[in-house]
PDB file of C-alpha atoms in Angstrom:
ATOM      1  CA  UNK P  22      14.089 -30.537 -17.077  1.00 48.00           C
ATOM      2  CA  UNK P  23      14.002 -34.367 -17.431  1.00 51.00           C
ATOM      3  CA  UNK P  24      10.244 -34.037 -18.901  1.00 51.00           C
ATOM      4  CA  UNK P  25      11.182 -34.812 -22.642  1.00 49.00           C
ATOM      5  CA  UNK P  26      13.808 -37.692 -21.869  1.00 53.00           C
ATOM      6  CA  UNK P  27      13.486 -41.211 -23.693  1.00 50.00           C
ATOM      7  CA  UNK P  28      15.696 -43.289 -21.548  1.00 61.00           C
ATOM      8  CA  UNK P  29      15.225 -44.353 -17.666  1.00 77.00           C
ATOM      9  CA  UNK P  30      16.254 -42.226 -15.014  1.00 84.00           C
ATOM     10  CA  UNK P  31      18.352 -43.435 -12.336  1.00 91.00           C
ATOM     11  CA  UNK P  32      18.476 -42.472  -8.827  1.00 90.00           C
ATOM     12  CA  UNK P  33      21.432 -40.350  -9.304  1.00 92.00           C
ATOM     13  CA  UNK P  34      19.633 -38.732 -12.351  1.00 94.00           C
ATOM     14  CA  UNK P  35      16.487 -37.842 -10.343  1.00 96.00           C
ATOM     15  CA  UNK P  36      18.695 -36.593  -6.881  1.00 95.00           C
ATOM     16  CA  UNK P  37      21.108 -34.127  -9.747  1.00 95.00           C
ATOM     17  CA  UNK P  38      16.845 -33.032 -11.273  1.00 95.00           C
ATOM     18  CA  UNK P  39      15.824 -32.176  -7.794  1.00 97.00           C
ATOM     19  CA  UNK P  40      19.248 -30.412  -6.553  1.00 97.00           C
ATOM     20  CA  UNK P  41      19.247 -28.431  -9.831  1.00 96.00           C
ATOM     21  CA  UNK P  42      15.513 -27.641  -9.889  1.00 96.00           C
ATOM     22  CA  UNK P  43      15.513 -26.173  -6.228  1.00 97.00           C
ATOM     23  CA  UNK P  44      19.080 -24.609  -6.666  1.00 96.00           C
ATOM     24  CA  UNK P  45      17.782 -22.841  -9.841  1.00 96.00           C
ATOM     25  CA  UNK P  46      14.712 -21.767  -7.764  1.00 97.00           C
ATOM     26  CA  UNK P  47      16.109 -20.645  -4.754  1.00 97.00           C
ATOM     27  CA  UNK P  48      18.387 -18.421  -7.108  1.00 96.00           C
ATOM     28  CA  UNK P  49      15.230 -16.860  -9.136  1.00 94.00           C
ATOM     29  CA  UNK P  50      17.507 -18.174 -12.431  1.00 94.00           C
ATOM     30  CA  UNK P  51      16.109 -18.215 -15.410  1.00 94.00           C
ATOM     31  CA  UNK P  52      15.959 -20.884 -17.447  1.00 93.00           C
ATOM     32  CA  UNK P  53      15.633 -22.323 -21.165  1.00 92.00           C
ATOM     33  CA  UNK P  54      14.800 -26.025 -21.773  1.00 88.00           C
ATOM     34  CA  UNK P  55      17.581 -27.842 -23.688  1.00 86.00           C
ATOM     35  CA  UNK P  56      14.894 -28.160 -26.918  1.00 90.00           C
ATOM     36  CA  UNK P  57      15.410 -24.845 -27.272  1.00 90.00           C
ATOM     37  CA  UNK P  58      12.438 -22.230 -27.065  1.00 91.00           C
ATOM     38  CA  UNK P  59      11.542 -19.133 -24.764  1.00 94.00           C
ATOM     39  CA  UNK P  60      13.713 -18.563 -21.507  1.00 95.00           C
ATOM     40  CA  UNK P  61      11.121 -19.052 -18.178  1.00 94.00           C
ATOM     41  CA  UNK P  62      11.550 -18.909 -14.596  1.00 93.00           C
ATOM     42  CA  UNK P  63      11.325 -21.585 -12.792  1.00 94.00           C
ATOM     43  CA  UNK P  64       8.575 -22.541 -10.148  1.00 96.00           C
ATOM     44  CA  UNK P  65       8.794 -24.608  -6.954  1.00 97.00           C
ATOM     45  CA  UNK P  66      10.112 -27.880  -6.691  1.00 97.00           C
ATOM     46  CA  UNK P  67       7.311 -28.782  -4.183  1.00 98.00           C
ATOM     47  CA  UNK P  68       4.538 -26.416  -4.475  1.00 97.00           C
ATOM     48  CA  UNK P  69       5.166 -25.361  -8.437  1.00 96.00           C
ATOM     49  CA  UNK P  70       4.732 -21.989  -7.501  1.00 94.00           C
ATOM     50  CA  UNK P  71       5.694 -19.149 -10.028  1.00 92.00           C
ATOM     51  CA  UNK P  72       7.211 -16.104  -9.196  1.00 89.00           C
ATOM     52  CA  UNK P  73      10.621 -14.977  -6.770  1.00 91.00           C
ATOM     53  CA  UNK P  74      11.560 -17.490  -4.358  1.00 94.00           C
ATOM     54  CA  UNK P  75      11.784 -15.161  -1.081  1.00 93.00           C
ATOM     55  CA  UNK P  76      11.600 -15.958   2.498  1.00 94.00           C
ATOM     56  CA  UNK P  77       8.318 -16.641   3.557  1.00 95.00           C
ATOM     57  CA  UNK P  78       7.765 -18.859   0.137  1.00 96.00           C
ATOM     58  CA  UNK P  79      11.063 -20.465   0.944  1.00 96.00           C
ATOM     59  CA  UNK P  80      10.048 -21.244   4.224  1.00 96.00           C
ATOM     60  CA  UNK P  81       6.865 -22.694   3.516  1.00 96.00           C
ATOM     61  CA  UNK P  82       8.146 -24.737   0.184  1.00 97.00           C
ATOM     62  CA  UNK P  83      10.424 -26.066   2.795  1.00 97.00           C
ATOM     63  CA  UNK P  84       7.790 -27.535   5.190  1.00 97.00           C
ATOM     64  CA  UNK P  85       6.233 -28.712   2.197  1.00 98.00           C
ATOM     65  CA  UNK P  86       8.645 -30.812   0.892  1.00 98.00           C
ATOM     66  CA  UNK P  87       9.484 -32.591   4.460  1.00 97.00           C
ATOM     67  CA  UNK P  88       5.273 -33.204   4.439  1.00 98.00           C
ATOM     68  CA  UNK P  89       5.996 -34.799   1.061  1.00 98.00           C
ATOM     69  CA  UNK P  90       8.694 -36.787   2.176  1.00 98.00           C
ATOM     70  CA  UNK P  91       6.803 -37.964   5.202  1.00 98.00           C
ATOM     71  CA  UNK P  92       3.648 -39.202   3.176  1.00 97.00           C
ATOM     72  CA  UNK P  93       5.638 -40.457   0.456  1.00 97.00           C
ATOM     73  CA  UNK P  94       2.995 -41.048  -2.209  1.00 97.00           C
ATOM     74  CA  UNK P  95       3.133 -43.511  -4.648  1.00 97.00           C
ATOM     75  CA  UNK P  96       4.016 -41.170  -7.712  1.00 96.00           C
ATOM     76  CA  UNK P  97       7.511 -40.723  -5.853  1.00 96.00           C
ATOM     77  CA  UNK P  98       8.595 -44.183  -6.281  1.00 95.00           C
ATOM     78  CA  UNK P  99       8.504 -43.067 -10.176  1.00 95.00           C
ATOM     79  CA  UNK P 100      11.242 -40.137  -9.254  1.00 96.00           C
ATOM     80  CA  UNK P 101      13.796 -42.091  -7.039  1.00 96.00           C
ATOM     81  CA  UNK P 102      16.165 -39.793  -4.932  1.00 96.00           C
ATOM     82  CA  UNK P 103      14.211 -36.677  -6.000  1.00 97.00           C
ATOM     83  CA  UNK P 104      12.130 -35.218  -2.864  1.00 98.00           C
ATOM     84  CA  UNK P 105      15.365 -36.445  -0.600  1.00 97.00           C
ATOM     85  CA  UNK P 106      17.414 -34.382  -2.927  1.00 97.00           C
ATOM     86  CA  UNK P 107      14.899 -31.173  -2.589  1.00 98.00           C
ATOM     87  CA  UNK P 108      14.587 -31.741   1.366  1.00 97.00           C
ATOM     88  CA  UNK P 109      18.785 -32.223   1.349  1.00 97.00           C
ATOM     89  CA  UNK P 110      19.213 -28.640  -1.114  1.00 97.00           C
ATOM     90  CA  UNK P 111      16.381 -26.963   0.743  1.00 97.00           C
ATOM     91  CA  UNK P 112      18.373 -28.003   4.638  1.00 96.00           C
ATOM     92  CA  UNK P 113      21.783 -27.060   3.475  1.00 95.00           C
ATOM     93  CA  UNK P 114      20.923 -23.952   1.290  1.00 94.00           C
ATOM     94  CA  UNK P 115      18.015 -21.716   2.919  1.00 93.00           C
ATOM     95  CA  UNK P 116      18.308 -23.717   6.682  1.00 92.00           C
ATOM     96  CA  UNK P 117      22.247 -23.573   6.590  1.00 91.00           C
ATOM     97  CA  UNK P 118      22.347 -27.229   8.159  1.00 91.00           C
ATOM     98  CA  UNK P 119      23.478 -30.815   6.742  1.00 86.00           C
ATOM     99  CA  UNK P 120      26.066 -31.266   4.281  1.00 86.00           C
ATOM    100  CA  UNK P 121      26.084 -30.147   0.272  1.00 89.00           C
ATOM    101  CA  UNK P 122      23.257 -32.192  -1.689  1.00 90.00           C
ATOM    102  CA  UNK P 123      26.231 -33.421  -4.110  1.00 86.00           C
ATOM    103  CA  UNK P 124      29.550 -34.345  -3.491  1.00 82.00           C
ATOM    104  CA  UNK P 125      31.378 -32.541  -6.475  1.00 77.00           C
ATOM    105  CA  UNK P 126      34.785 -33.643  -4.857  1.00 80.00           C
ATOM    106  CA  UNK P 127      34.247 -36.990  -7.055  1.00 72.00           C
ATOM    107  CA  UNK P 128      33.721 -36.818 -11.090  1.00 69.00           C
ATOM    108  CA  UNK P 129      30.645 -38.191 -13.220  1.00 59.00           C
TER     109      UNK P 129
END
């Protein structure tokens, strides 16, 4: 999603990537990247698994991305926001706890 992008990514840019990569996950969506090219599905936030996001994988992506959170490792710092945003979509979407991972009460 932001793979191919020239400028620098803010926080809010990398908390939006990891809302809309999990979202589009959790919903099986598929996908085509903004270059154009073939439509995919997309895999785990966390784990980068392929295939059908169903309960057990949800579950364990889930305890996965806390783990990640908790270690933190230094690759994260590059992706600001983005593993609280997964952890934050993962709580409020599959859990059913915490508050919406984006306030879309407020514009831009």
């Amino acid at each position: 999603m932001l793979r191919n992008s020239t400028r620098t990514l803010t926080q809010k840019d990398w908390r939006i990537a990891g809302v809309v990569g999990t979202c589009r996950w959790l919903a099986c969506a598929t996908v085509r990247p903004a270059s154009g090219g073939a439509w995919y599905s997309p895999s785990a936030p966390v784990t980068e698994q392929t295939g059908a996001a169903h309960e057990e994988v949800i579950a364990a992506e889930c305890l996965e991305a806390e783990k990640l959170a908790m270690r933190h490792p230094a690759w994260l710092d590059k992706r600001p926001g983005w593993i609280d945003a997964v952890v934050d979509t993962l709580n409020w979407a599959w859990r059913g706890s915490g508050v919406p991972p984006i306030d879309m009460s407020q514009p831009g």
